[in-house]
XYZ file of C-alpha atoms in Angstrom:
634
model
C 93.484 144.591 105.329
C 94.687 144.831 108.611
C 93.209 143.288 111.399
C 92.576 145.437 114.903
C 94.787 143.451 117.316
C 97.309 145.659 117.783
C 94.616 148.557 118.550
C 93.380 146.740 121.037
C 97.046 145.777 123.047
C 97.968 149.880 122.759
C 93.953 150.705 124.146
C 94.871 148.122 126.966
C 98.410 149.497 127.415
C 96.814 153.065 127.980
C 94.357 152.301 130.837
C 94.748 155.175 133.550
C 95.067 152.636 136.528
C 97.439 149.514 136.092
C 95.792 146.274 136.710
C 98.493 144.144 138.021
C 96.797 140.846 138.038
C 95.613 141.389 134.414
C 99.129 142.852 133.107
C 101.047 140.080 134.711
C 98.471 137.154 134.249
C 97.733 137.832 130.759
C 99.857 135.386 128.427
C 102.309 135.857 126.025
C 101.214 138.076 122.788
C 103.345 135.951 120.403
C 104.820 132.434 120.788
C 105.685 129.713 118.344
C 107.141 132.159 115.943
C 108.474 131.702 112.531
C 109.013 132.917 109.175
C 107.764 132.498 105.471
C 110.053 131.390 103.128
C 110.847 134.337 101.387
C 111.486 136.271 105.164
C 108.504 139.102 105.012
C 105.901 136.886 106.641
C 105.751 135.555 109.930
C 103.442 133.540 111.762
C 102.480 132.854 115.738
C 100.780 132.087 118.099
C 98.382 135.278 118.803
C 96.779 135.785 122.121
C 95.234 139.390 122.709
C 93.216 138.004 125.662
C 90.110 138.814 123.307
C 91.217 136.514 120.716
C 93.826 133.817 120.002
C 94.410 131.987 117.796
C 96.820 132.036 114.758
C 97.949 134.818 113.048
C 100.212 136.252 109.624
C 101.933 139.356 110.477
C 103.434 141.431 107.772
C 106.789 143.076 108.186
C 106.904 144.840 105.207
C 104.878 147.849 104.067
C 102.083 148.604 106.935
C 103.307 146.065 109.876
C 100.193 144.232 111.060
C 98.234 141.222 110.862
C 97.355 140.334 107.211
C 95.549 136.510 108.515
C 94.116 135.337 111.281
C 92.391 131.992 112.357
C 90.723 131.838 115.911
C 90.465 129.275 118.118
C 88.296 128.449 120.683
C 87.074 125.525 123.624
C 86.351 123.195 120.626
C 88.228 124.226 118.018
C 92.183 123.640 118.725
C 95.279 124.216 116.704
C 97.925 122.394 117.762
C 100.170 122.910 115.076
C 101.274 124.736 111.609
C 104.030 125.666 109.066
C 104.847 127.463 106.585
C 105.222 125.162 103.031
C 105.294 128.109 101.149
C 105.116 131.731 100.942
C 101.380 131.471 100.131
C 100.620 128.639 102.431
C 100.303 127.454 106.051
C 99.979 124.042 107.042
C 97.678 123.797 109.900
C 96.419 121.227 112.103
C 92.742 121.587 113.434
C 91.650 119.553 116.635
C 88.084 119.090 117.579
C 86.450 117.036 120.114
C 85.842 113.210 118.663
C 84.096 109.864 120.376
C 84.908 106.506 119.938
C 84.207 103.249 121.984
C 83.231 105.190 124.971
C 86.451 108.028 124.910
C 86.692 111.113 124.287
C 89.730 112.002 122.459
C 90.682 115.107 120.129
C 90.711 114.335 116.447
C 93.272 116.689 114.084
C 92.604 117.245 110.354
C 95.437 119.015 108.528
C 94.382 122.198 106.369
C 96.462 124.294 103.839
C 95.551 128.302 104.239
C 96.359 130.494 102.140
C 97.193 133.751 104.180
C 96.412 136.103 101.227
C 93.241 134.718 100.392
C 91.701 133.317 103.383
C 91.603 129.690 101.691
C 91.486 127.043 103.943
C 91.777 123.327 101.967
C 91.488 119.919 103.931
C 94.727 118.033 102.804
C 92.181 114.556 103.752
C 88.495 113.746 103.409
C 86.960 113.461 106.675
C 85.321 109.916 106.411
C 82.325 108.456 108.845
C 83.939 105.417 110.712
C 83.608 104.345 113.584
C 87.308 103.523 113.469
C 88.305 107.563 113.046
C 91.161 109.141 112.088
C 93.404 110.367 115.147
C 95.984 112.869 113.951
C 97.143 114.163 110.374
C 99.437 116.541 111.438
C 102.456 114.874 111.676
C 104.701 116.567 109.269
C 108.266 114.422 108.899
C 109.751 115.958 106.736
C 108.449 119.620 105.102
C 110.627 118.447 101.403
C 111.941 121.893 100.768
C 113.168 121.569 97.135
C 109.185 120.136 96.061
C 106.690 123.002 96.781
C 104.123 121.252 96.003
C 104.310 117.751 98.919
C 105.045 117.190 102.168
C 105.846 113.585 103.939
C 103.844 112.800 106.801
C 103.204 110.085 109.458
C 99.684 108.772 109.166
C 97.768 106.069 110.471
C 94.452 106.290 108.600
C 92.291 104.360 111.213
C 93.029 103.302 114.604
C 93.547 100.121 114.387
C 96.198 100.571 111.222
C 100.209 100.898 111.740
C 101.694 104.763 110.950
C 102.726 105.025 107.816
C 104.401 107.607 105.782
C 102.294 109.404 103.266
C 103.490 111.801 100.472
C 101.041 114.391 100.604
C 99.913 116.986 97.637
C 99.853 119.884 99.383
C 97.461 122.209 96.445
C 94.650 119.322 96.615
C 92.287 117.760 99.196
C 93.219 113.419 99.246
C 95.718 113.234 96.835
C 98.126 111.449 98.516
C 100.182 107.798 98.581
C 102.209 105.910 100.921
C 105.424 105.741 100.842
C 107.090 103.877 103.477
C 105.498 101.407 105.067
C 105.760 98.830 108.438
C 102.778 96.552 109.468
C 104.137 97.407 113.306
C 104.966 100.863 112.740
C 103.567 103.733 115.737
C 106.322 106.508 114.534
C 108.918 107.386 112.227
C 112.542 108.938 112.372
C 113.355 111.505 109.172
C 116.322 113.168 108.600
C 115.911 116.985 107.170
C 116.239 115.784 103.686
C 113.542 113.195 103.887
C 115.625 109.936 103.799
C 113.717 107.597 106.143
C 115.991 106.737 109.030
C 114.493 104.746 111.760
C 110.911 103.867 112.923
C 109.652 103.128 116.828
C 106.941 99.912 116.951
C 104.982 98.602 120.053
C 105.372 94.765 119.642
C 103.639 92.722 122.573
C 103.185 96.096 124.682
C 106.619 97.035 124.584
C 108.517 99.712 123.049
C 111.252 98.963 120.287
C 113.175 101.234 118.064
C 115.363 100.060 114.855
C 117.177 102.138 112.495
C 118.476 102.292 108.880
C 121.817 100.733 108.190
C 123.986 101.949 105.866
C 123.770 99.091 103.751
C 120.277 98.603 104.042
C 118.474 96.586 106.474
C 117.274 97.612 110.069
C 119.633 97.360 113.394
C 117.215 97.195 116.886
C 119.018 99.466 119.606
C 116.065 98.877 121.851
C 118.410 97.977 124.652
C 120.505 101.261 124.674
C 116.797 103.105 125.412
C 115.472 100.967 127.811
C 118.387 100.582 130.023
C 117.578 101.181 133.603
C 120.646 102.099 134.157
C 121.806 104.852 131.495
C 120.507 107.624 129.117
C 119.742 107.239 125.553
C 118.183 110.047 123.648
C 118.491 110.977 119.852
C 119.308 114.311 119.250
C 119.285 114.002 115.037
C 120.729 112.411 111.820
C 123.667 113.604 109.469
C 123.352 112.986 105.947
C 125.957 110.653 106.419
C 123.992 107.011 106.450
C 124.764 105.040 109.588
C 125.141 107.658 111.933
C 122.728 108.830 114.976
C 123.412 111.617 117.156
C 122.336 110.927 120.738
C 122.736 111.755 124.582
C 123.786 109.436 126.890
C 125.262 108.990 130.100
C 126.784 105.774 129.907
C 130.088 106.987 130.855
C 129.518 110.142 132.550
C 127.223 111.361 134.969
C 125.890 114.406 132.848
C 124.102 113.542 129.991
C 127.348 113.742 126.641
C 126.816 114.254 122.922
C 128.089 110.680 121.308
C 128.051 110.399 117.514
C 126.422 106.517 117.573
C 127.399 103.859 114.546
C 124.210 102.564 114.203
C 125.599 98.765 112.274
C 128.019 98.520 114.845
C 125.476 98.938 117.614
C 128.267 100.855 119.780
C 128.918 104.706 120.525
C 131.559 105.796 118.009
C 132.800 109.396 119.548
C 131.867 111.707 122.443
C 131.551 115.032 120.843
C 130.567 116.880 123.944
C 130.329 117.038 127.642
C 129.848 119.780 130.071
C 130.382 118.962 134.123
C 127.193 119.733 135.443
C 124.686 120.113 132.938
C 123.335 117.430 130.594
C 123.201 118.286 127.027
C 120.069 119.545 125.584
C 119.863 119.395 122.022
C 122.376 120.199 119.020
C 122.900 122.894 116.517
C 123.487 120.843 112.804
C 125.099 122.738 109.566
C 122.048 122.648 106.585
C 124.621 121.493 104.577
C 124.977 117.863 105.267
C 123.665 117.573 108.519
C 127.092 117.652 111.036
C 127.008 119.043 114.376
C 128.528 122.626 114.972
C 126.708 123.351 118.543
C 125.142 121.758 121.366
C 123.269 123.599 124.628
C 123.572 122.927 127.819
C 122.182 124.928 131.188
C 123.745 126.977 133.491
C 121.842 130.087 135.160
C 120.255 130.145 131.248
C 120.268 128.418 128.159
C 124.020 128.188 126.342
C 125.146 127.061 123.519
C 128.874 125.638 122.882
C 129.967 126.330 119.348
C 132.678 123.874 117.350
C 133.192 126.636 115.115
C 132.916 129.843 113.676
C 129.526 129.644 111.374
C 126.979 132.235 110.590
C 124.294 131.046 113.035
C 126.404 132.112 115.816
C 127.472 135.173 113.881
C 124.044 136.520 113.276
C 123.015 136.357 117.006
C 125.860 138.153 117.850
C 124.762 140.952 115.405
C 121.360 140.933 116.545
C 122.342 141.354 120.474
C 125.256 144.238 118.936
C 122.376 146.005 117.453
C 118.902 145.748 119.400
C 121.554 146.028 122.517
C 120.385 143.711 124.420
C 122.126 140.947 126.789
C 121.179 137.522 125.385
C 119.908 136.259 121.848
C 118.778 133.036 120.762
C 117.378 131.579 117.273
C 114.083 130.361 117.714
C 113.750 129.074 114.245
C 115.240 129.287 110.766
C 112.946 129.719 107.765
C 112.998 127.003 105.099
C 114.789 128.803 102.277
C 117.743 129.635 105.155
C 117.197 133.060 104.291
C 116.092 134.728 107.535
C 115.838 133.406 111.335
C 113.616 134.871 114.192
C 115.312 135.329 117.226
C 114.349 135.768 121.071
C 115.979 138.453 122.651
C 116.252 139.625 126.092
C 117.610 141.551 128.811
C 117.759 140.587 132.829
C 114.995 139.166 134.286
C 112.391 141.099 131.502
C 109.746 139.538 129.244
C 111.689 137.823 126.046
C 110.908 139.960 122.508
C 111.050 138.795 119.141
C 112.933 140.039 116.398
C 113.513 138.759 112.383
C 116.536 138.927 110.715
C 116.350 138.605 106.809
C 119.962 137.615 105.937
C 119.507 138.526 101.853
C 118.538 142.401 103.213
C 120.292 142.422 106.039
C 117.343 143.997 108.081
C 116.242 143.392 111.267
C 111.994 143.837 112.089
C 111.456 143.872 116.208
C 107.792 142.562 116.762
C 105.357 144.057 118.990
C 106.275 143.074 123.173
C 105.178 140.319 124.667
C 103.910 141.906 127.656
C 102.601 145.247 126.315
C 101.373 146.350 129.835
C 104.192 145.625 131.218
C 106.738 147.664 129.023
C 107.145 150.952 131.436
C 106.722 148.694 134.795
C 110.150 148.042 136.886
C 110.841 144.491 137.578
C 112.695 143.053 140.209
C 116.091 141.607 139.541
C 116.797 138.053 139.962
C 120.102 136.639 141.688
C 121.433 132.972 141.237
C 122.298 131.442 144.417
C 123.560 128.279 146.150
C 122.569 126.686 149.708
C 124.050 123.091 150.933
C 121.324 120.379 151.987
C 121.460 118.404 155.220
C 123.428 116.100 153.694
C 125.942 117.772 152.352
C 124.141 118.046 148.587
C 124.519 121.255 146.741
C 121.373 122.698 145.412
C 120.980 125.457 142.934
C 118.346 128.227 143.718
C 117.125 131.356 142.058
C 116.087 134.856 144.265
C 113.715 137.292 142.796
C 113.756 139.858 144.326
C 110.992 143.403 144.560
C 111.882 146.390 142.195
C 114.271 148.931 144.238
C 116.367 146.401 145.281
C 120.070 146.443 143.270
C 121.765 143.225 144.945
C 120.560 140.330 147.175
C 122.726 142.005 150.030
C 120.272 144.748 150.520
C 117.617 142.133 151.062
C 116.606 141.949 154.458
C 113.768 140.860 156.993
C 111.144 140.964 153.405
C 108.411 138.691 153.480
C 109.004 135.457 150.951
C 107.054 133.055 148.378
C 108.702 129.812 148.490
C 107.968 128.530 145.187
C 109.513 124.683 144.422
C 108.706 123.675 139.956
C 106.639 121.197 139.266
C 107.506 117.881 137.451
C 109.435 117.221 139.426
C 111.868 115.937 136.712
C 111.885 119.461 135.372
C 114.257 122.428 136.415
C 114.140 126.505 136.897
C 115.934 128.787 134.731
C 117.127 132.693 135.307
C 115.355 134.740 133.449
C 111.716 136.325 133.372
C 108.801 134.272 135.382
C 105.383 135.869 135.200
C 104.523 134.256 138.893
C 108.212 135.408 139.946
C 107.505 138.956 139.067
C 104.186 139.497 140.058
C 104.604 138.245 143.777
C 107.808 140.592 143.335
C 105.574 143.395 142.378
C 103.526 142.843 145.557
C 106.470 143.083 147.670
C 107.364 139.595 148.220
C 110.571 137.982 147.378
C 110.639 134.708 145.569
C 113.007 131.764 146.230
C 113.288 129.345 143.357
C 115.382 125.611 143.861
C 116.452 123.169 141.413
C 116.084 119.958 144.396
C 117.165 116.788 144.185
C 115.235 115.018 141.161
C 115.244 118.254 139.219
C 116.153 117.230 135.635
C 119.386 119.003 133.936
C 122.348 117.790 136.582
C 123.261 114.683 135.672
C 121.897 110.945 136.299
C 123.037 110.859 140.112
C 121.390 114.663 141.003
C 118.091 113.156 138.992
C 117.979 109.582 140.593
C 118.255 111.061 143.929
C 114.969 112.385 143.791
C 112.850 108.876 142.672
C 111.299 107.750 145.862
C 111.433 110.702 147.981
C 108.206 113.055 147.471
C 107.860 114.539 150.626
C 110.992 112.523 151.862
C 114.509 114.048 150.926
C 113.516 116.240 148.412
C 110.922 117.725 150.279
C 113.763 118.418 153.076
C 115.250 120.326 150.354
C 112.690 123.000 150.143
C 113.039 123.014 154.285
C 116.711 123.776 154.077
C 116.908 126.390 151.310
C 114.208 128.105 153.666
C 116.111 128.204 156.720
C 118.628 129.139 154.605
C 117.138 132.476 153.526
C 116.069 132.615 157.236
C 119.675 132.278 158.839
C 121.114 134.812 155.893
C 118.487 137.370 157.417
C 117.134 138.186 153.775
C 113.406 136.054 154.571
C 110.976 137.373 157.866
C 110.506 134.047 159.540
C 107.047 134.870 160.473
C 106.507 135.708 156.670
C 107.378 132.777 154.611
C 104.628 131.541 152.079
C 105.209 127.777 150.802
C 103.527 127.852 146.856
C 103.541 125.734 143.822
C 101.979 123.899 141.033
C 101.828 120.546 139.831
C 104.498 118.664 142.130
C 105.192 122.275 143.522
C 101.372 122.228 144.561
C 101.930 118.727 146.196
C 105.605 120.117 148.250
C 103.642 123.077 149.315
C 100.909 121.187 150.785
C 103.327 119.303 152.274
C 105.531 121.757 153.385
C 102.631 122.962 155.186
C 101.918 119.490 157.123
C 105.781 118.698 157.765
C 106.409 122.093 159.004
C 103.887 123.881 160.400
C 105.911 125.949 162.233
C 107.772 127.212 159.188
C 105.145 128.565 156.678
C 102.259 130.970 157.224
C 100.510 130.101 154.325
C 100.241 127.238 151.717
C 99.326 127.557 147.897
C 98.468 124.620 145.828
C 97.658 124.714 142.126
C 96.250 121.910 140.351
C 98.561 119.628 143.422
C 98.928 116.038 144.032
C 97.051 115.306 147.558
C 97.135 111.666 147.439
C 99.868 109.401 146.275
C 98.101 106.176 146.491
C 95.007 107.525 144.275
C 97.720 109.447 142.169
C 99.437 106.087 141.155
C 96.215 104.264 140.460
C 95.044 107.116 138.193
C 98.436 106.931 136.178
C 98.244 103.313 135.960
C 94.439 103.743 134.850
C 95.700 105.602 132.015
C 98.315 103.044 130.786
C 101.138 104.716 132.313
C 103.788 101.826 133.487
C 104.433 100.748 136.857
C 108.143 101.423 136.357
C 107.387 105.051 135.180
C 105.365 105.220 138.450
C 107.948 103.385 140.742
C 109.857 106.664 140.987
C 107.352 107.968 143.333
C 106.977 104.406 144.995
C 105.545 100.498 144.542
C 102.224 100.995 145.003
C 102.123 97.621 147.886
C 105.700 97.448 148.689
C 105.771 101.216 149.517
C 102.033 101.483 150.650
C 103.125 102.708 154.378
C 105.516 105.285 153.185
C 103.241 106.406 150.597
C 100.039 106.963 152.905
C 102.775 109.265 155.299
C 103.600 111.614 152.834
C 99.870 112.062 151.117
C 99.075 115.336 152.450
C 95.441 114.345 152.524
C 96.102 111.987 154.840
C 97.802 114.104 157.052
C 95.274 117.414 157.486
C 95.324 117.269 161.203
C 98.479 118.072 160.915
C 98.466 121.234 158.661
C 97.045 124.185 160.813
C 98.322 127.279 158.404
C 95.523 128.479 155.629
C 95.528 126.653 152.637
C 94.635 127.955 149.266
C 93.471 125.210 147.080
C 93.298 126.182 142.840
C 92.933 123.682 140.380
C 91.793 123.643 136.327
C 88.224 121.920 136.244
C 89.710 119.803 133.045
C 93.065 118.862 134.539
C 94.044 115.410 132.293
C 98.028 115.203 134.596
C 96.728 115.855 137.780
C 92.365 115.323 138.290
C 90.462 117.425 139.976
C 89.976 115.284 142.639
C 93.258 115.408 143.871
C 92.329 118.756 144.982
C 89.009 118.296 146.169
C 90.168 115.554 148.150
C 92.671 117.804 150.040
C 89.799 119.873 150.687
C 87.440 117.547 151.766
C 90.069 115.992 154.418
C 90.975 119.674 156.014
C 87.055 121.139 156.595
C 86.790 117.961 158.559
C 89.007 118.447 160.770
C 87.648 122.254 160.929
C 91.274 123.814 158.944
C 90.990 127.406 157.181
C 91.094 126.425 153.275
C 89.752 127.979 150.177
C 89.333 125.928 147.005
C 89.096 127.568 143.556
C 88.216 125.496 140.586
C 88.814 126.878 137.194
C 86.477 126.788 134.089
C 87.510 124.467 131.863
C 91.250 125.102 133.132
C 93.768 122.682 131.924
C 96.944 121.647 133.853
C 98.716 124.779 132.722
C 96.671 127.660 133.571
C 96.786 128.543 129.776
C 92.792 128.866 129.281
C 90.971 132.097 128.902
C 91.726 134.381 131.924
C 92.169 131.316 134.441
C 95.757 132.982 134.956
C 94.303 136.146 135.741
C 91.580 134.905 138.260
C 94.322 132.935 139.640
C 96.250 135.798 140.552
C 92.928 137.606 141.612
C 92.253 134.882 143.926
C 95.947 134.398 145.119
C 96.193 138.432 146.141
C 93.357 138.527 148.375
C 94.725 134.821 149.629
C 98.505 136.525 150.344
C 97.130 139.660 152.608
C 96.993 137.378 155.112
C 100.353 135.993 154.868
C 102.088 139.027 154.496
């Protein structure tokens, strides 16, 4: 039987009057897709803005939704996969207590799609010791149907061990693999345990199988200071780690590692100005054949011709569109679902099944937003103060065909969060709704952004509201002194540390922004380092925005808080009532310190809004909120 959903996207799609806020702020329909083993199945991520939760669609027969399992404020899903054809592994997160905390406790379940079956793979046990999470799935076994291997620490106080679970029966399981220090383990796609990470005395170490047998530490290569150490994935081939490092280049370089030896073996990879990302491996024995990297998008370098690459190249020849990538590959190998796209619109998805050679598109993304022109997106480049290139992106409203005919429009100047994070080309929901209200939108990559090597990234720690915050200054005047931005027009907006550089743009330059838009912002970098360190976080993790004594002075300067007198633009404070990155009170702080000093702010708090503005309509009141904010800076 199939469920309603799609009746009620097509109902929304055919309202007489479009609802930009709602059409722009509602989230994606699909996400976290993949496909059932035998390719006619797949499952999601479903949010209708009724209902989400997760959801079977069949691509056979009548297309449609076949399963469905909601979720709700106390009933989360953070996880599934397929094990077979006629089951989903899911995990199942409710609200738990223990020794004062509150803390979110995950059961795993198998559900059977056809039948509605849900089974609990573990008895839930009274202790006041509970379980934490069961849904750490290392390795899925695809040749045994009926067990999976997964990390599992049965009580709090006990070291993660690896279980071999039955997946047809509730607590029929045994361990497998065992370490009394054990807090995670590394798998290789086969199953063949291949390294395990262990707090001992507070710290961090990580060891991993020798060929031989026997366990080599490489703690040191990870917790250098100095370089990059990542692992990217295992061959089959024992003694061998894949990894990204930038020991000997400044961009992050795909090294095959000899893991006896202790010592890189052979740089595989290295692009000039973007670090590597992750790696493409053959299902045959584990071998690299592609790595991505970043330039305006996501790319991927191929070592050779293969059918992965082939396929997306068929799927872009035949759904015409400009860029495919594969999301994820079913077990069986037999069919992939792929992300396609085209300029700066919504991604779709779209399953190949290799053994028919047929290719299913799934319903859009952004259903109301199928027959509405978006504005185009340019990748730019300005120089900093200091000579520094920095990266930007221009969105720009629809009717304009090139960043030439830009001129005099009123901007959004909209710095990422992180800020060890980066922006990409490609579709942004906030992007293209300020676009659709007229504005243009100016996107950079500063220094500290994550993606351009060690040197780009390190010269960012230290210098919120400092260097990096000059920037977002430059890249302004930039668009001011190329004519495209109205000087008198220029909006300063962000979230996370883009909420924190727009509330300081706002007190540094007064002068140069009309309005300021923070969302769920740092205020206070004294408090925010205390509330880090309150939640275990180490002082050399919090170092990179400044010693908390040595750095007090420079710290207290650039805490817009403490500087409200000086911000005399209208400030638009938003922030998710159950922020755990940034609290609250970061927020309400800011407030606080500018309607005593008589400024023109407007908080918002969100029900039960989380950092990411990814709870019930708290995007869409957000843009509600930020369009009658914006016809005052316009």
């Amino acid at each position: 039987m199939l469920l309603s959903l799609l009746a009620a996207v097509a109902i929304s799609q055919s309202a007489a009057e479009f609802d930009a806020e709602a059409a722009f702020g509602a989230r994606p329909f699909f996400g976290g897709v993949s496909a059932s083993p035998d390719g006619n199945r797949i499952a999601a991520y479903i949010d209708t803005g009724e209902r989400w939760g997760i959801g079977v669609y069949e691509t056979t027969g009548e297309q449609g939704f076949s399963f469905f399992l909601d979720g709700s404020d106390k009933v989360t899903l953070p996880s599934y996969v397929w094990k077979r054809d006629d089951l989903l592994l899911i995990g199942v997160g409710r609200p738990a207590e223990a020794f004062g905390s509150v803390f979110t406790m995950v059961r795993l379940f198998g559900a059977n799609p056809s039948t509605k079956e849900m089974t609990p793979l573990f008895k839930e046990k009274a202790s006041k010791l509970p379980v934490l999470i069961q849904n750490q799935i290392v390795s899925i076994l695809p040749e045994d149907e009926d067990h999976v291997l997964i990390a599992y620490r049965p009580k709090i106080r006990n070291a993660v061990s690896v279980f071999k679970v039955n997946v047809n029966e509730t607590d029929n399981h045994k361990r497998v693999h065992h370490s009394h220090t054990a807090d995670g383990w590394f798998l290789d796609f086969e199953g063949n345990v291949r390294g395990r990470v262990a707090i001992m005395n507070g710290k961090p170490q990580t060891v991993l199988a020798k060929p031989g047998g026997g366990w080599q530490n490489i703690t040191r290569f990870i917790k250098s200071d100095e370089t990059t150490f990542r692992i990217l994935g295992f061959p089959l081939e024992p003694g061998i780690v894949y990894v990204a490092s930038d020991h000997e280049t400044d961009t992050q370089a795909l090294y095959s590692f000899d893991i006896e030896a202790g010592d890189f073996k052979e740089q595989l990879f290295v692009h000039p100005t973007s670090d590597v990302y992750g790696i493409a491996q053959d299902t045959s024995d584990g071998r690299v054949i592609g790595v991505s990297y970043a330039e305006e998008t996501g790319k991927i370098e191929w070592f050779e011709d293969n059918e992965i690459q082939s396929r997306m190249d068929k799927v872009k020849r035949i759904l015409k569109k400009d860029e495919a990538y594969l999301v994820s590959l079913n077990m069986t190998q037999t069919a992939g679902v792929y992300a396609v796209s085209e300029g700066a619109r919504p991604p779709s998805y779209a399953l190949f099944n290799y053994d028919r050679d047929r290719i299913v598109t799934l319903p859009s993304q952004y259903p109301q937003l199928d027959d509405v022109e978006l504005g185009i997106t340019v990748p730019v480049s300005y120089t900093a103060r200091d000579d520094l290139d920095i990266q930007a992106y221009v969105t720009l409203p629809p009717g304009f065909d090139s960043l030439a005919d830009a001129r005099d429009l009123p901007f959004v100047v909209m710095p990422h969060g992180g800020p060890t994070a980066r922006d990409f080309s490609g579709f942004d929901w906030w992007a293209q709704y300020l676009a659709h209200k007229g504005f243009g939108v100016f996107q950079m990559n500063f220094r500290g952004s994550s993606g351009y090597g060690r040197d780009f990234r390190e010269a960012g720690e230290r210098e919120w509201g400092q260097a990096m915050q000059d920037d977002i200054t430059d890249g302004t005047q930039w668009l001011i002194d190329k004519g495209h931005a109205s000087p008198d027009k220029i909006t300063i907006m962000g979230a996370s540390y883009g909420g924190y550089a727009a509330l300081m743009g706002a007190a540094k330059e007064p002068d140069l922004y009309v309005c300021s838009v923070s969302v769920n912002g740092v205020s206070d970098l004294p408090d925010m380092i205390s509330y880090e360190l309150g939640r275990g976080r180490s002082k050399k993790a919090t170092r990179k925005i400044g010693r908390q004594w040595g750095d007090r002075r420079m710290l207290r300067e650039n805490s817009p808080a403490r500087r409200a007198e000086d911000i005399t633009i209208p400030v638009l404070l938003v922030h998710g009532e159950r922020d755990g990155v940034v609290p609250i009170s970061q927020s309400e702080k800011m407030r606080d310190a500018l309607e005593k000093v008589d400024r023109d702010v407007t908080f918002v708090e969100l029900p039960k809004g989380s950092h990411y503005l990814n709870v019930d309509e708290n995007r869409i009141t957000f843009l509600r909120e930020l369009n009658e904010f914006m016809g005052r800076c316009k």
